[in-house]
CSV table of C-alpha atoms in Angstrom, one decimal:
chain,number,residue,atom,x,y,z
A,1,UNK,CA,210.8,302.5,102.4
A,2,UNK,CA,209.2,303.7,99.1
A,3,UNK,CA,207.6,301.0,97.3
A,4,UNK,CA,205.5,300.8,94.4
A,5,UNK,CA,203.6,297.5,92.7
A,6,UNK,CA,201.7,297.7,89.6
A,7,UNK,CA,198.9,294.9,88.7
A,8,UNK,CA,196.8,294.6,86.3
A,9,UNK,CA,194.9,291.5,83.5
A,10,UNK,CA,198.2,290.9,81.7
A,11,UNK,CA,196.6,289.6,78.2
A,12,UNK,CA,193.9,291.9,76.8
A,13,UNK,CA,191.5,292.3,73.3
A,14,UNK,CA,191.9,294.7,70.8
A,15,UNK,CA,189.2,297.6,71.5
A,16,UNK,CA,189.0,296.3,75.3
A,17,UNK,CA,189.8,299.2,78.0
A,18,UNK,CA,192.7,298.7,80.2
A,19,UNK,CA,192.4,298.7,83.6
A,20,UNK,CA,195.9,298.7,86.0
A,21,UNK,CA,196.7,299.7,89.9
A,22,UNK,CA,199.7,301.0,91.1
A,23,UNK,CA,199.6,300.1,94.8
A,24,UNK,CA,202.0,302.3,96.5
A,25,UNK,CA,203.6,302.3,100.4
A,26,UNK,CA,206.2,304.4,102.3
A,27,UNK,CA,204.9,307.9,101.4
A,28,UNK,CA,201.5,309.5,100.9
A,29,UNK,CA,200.1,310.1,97.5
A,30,UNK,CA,199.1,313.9,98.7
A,31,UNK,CA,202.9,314.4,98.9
A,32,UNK,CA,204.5,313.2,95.9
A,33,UNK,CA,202.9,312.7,92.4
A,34,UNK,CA,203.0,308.9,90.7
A,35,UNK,CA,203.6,309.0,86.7
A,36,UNK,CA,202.7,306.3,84.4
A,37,UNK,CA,205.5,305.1,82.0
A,38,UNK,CA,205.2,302.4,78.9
A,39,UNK,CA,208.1,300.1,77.4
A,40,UNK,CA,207.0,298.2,73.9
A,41,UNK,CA,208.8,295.2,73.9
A,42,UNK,CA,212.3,295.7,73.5
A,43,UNK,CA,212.0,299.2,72.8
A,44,UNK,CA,212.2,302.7,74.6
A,45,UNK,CA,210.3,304.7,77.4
A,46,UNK,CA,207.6,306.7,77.2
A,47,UNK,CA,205.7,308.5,79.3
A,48,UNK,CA,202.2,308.4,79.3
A,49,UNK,CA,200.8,310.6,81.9
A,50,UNK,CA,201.1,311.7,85.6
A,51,UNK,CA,199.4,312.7,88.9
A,52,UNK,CA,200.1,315.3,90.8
A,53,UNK,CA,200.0,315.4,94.5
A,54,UNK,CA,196.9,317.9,94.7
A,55,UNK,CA,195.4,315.3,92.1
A,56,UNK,CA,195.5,317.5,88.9
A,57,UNK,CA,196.5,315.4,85.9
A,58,UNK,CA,199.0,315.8,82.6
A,59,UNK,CA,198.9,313.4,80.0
A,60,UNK,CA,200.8,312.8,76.6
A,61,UNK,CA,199.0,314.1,73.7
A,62,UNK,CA,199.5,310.8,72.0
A,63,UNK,CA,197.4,308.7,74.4
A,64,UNK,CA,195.4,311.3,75.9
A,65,UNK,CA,191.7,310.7,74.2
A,66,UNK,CA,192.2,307.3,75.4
A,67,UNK,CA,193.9,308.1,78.9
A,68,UNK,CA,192.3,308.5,82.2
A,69,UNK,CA,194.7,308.1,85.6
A,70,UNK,CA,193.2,308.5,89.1
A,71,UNK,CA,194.0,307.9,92.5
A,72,UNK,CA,192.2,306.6,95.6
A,73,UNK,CA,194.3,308.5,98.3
A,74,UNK,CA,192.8,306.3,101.5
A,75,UNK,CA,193.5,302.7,99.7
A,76,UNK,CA,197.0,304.4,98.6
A,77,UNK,CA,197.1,303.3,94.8
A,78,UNK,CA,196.8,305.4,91.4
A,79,UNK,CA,194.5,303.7,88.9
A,80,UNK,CA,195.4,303.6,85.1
A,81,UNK,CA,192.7,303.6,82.3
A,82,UNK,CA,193.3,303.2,78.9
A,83,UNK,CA,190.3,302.5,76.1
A,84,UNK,CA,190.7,301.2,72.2
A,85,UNK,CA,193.3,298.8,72.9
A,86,UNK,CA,195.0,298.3,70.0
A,87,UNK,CA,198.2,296.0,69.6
A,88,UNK,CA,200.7,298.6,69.3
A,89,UNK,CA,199.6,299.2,73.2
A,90,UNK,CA,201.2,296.2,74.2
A,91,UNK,CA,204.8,296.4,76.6
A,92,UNK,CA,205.2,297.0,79.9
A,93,UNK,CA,203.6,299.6,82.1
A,94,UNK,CA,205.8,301.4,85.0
A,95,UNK,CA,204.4,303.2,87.8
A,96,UNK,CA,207.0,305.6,89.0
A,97,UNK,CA,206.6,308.3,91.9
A,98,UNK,CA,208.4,311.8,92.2
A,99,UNK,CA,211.3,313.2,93.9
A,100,UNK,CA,211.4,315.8,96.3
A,101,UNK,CA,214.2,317.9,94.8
A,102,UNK,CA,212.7,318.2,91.2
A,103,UNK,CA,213.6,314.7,90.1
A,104,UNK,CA,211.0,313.7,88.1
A,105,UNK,CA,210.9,309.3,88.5
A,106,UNK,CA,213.1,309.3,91.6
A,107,UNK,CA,211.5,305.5,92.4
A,108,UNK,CA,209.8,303.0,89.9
A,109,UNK,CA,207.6,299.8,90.0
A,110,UNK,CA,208.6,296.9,89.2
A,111,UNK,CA,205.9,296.6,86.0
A,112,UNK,CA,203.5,295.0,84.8
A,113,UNK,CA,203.5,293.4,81.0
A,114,UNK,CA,200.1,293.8,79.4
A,115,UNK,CA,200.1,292.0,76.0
A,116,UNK,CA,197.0,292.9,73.6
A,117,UNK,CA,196.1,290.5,70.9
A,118,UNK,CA,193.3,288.5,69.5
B,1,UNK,CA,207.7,317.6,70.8
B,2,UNK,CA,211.2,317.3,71.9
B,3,UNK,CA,213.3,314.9,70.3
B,4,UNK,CA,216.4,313.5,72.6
B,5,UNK,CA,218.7,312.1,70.5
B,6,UNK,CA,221.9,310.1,71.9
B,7,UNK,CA,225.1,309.0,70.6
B,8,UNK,CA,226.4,306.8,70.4
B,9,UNK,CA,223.6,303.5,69.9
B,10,UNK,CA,226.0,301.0,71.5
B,11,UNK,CA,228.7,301.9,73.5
B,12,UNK,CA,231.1,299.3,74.1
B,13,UNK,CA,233.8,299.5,76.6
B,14,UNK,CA,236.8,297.7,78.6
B,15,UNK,CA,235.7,297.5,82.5
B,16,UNK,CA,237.8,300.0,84.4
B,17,UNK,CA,237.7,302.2,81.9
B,18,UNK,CA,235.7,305.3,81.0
B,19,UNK,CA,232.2,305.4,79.2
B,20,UNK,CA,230.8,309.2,78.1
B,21,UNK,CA,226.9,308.8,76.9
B,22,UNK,CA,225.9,311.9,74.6
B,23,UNK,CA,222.3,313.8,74.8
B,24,UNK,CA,221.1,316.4,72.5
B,25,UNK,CA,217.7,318.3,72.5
B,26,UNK,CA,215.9,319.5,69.8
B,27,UNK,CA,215.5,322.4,71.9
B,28,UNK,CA,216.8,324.3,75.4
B,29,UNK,CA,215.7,322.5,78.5
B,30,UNK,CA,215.8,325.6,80.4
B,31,UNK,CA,212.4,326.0,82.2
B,32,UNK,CA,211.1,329.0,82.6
B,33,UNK,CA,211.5,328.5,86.3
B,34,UNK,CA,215.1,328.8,85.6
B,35,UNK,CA,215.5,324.7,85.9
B,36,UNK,CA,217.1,322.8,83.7
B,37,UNK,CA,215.3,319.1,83.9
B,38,UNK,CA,217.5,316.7,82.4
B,39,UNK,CA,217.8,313.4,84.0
B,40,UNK,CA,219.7,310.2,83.1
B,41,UNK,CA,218.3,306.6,83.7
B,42,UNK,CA,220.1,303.1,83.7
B,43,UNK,CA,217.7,300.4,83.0
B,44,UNK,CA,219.8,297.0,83.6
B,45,UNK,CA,218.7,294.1,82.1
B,46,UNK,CA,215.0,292.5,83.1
B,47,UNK,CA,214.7,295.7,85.6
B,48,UNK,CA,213.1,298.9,85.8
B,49,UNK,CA,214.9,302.0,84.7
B,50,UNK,CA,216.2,303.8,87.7
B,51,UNK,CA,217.4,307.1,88.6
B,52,UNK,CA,221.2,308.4,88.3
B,53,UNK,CA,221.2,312.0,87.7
B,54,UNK,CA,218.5,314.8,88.1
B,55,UNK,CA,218.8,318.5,86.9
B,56,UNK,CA,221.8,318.0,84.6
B,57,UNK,CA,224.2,316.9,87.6
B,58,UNK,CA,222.9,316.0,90.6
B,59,UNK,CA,223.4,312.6,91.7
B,60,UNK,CA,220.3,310.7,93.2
B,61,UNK,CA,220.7,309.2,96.6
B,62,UNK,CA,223.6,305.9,96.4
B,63,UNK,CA,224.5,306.7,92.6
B,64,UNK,CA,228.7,306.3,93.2
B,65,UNK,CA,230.5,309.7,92.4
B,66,UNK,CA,231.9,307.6,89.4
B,67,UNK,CA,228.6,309.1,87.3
B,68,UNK,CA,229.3,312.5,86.7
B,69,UNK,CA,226.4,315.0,84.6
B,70,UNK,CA,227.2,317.8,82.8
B,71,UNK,CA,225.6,320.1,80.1
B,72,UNK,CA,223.6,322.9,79.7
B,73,UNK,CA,220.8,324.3,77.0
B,74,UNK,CA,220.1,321.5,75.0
B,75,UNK,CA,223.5,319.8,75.1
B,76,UNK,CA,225.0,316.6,77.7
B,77,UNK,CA,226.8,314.1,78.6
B,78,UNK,CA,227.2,311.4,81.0
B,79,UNK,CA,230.2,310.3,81.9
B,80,UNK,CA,231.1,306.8,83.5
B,81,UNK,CA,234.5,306.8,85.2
B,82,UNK,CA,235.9,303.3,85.8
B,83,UNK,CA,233.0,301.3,84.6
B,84,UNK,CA,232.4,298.3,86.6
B,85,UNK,CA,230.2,295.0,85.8
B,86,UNK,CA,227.0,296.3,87.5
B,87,UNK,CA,226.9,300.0,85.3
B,88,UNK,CA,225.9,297.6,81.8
B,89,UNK,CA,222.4,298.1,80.6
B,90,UNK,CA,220.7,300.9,79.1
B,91,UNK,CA,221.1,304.0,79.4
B,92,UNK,CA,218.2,306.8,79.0
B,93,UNK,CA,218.4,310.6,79.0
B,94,UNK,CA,214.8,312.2,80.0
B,95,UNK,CA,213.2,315.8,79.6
B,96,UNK,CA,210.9,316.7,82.4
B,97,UNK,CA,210.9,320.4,80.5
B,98,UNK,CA,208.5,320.5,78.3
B,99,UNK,CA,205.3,318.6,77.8
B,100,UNK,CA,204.8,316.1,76.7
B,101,UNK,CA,208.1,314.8,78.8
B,102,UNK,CA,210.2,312.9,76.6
B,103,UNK,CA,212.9,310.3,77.1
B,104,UNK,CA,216.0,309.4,74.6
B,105,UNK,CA,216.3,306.3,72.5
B,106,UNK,CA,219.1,304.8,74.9
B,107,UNK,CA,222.2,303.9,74.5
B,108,UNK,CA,223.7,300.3,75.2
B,109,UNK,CA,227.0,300.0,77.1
B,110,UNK,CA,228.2,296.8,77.0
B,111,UNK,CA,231.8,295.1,77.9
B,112,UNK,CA,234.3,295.5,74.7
């Protein structure tokens, strides 16, 4: 069964660097690749950056001097890192894996709400 | 980067009924791999978005054949036959295309 948990501080400071895990199980991280997805508050999606199975990276233009997103394949979870925090930051972050047949967020995370304010 | 723009905002309809969710790029969504990555999403209310269709029209594993994809280029549409309680939320078109991969503003379909 393919499950994936985010986790991370929940409440950070402007200019603080964000720090969240996506713990996943069911399916090995060499195998599929695990994207990173944000929600503002009542707002839309948008997709911040993925992992690929052989560990190459892609991230969206918008965050990418801020993004970094890595994985630790033996404790099975891809790591988030985002610096310059800035309010506009805040929502909730989805961890999301691949499909196998060219779907691109075929199973999702629950998420985790990081709100950043002063 | 490539705007999705669906129609309508809101979409309100009678249960039983059928619901049809536009998606238009700002540009073809043919890869050059000869793919065409356009996916649909449902994100009901306090959940995460989950998968209904992927490459225009294929249904993801335990989406009911009542969710039918179509389209092709940089045009599609959802359609919803005999909507039932449990389809209301959200709805999102995705590109998985072109990067940066872009998702629509979503569209609401809520009971009438």
């Amino acid at each position: 069964q393919v499950q994936l948990k985010e986790s991370g501080p929940g409440l950070m400071q402007p200019s603080e660097t964000l720090s969240l895990t996506c713990t996943v199980s069911g399916f090995s991280l060499t195998s599929n690749g695990v994207g990173w997805v944000r929600q503002p508050l009542g707002k839309g999606l948008v997709w911040m950056g993925t992992i690929w199975a052989g560990g190459s990276t892609n991230y969206n233009s918008a965050v990418q001097s801020r993004l970094s997103i890595s994985w630790d394949t033996s404790k099975s979870q891809v790591f988030l890192k985002m610096n310059s925090l800035q309010p506009e930051d805040t929502g909730t972050y989805y961890c999301a894996r691949h499909g196998n047949y060219g779907d691109w967020f075929a199973y999702w995370g629950q998420g985790t709400l990081v709100t950043v304010s002063s | 980067d490539v705007v999705l723009t669906q129609t309508p905002v809101v979409q309100p309809v009678t249960l039983g009924d059928q619901a049809s969710i536009s998606c238009r790029s700002s540009q073809s969504l043919v890869h050059s791999n000869g793919n065409t990555y356009l996916e649909w999403y449902l994100q009901k209310p306090g959940q995460s978005p989950q998968l209904l269709i992927y490459k225009v029209s294929n249904r993801f594993s335990g989406v009911p054949d009542r969710f039918i994809g179509s389209g092709s280029g940089s045009d599609f549409t959802l359609k919803i036959s005999r909507v039932e309680p449990e389809d209301l939320g959200v709805y999102y078109c995705f590109q998985g295309t072109h990067d940066p991969l872009t998702f629509g503003s979503g569209t609401k379909l809520e009971i009438k």
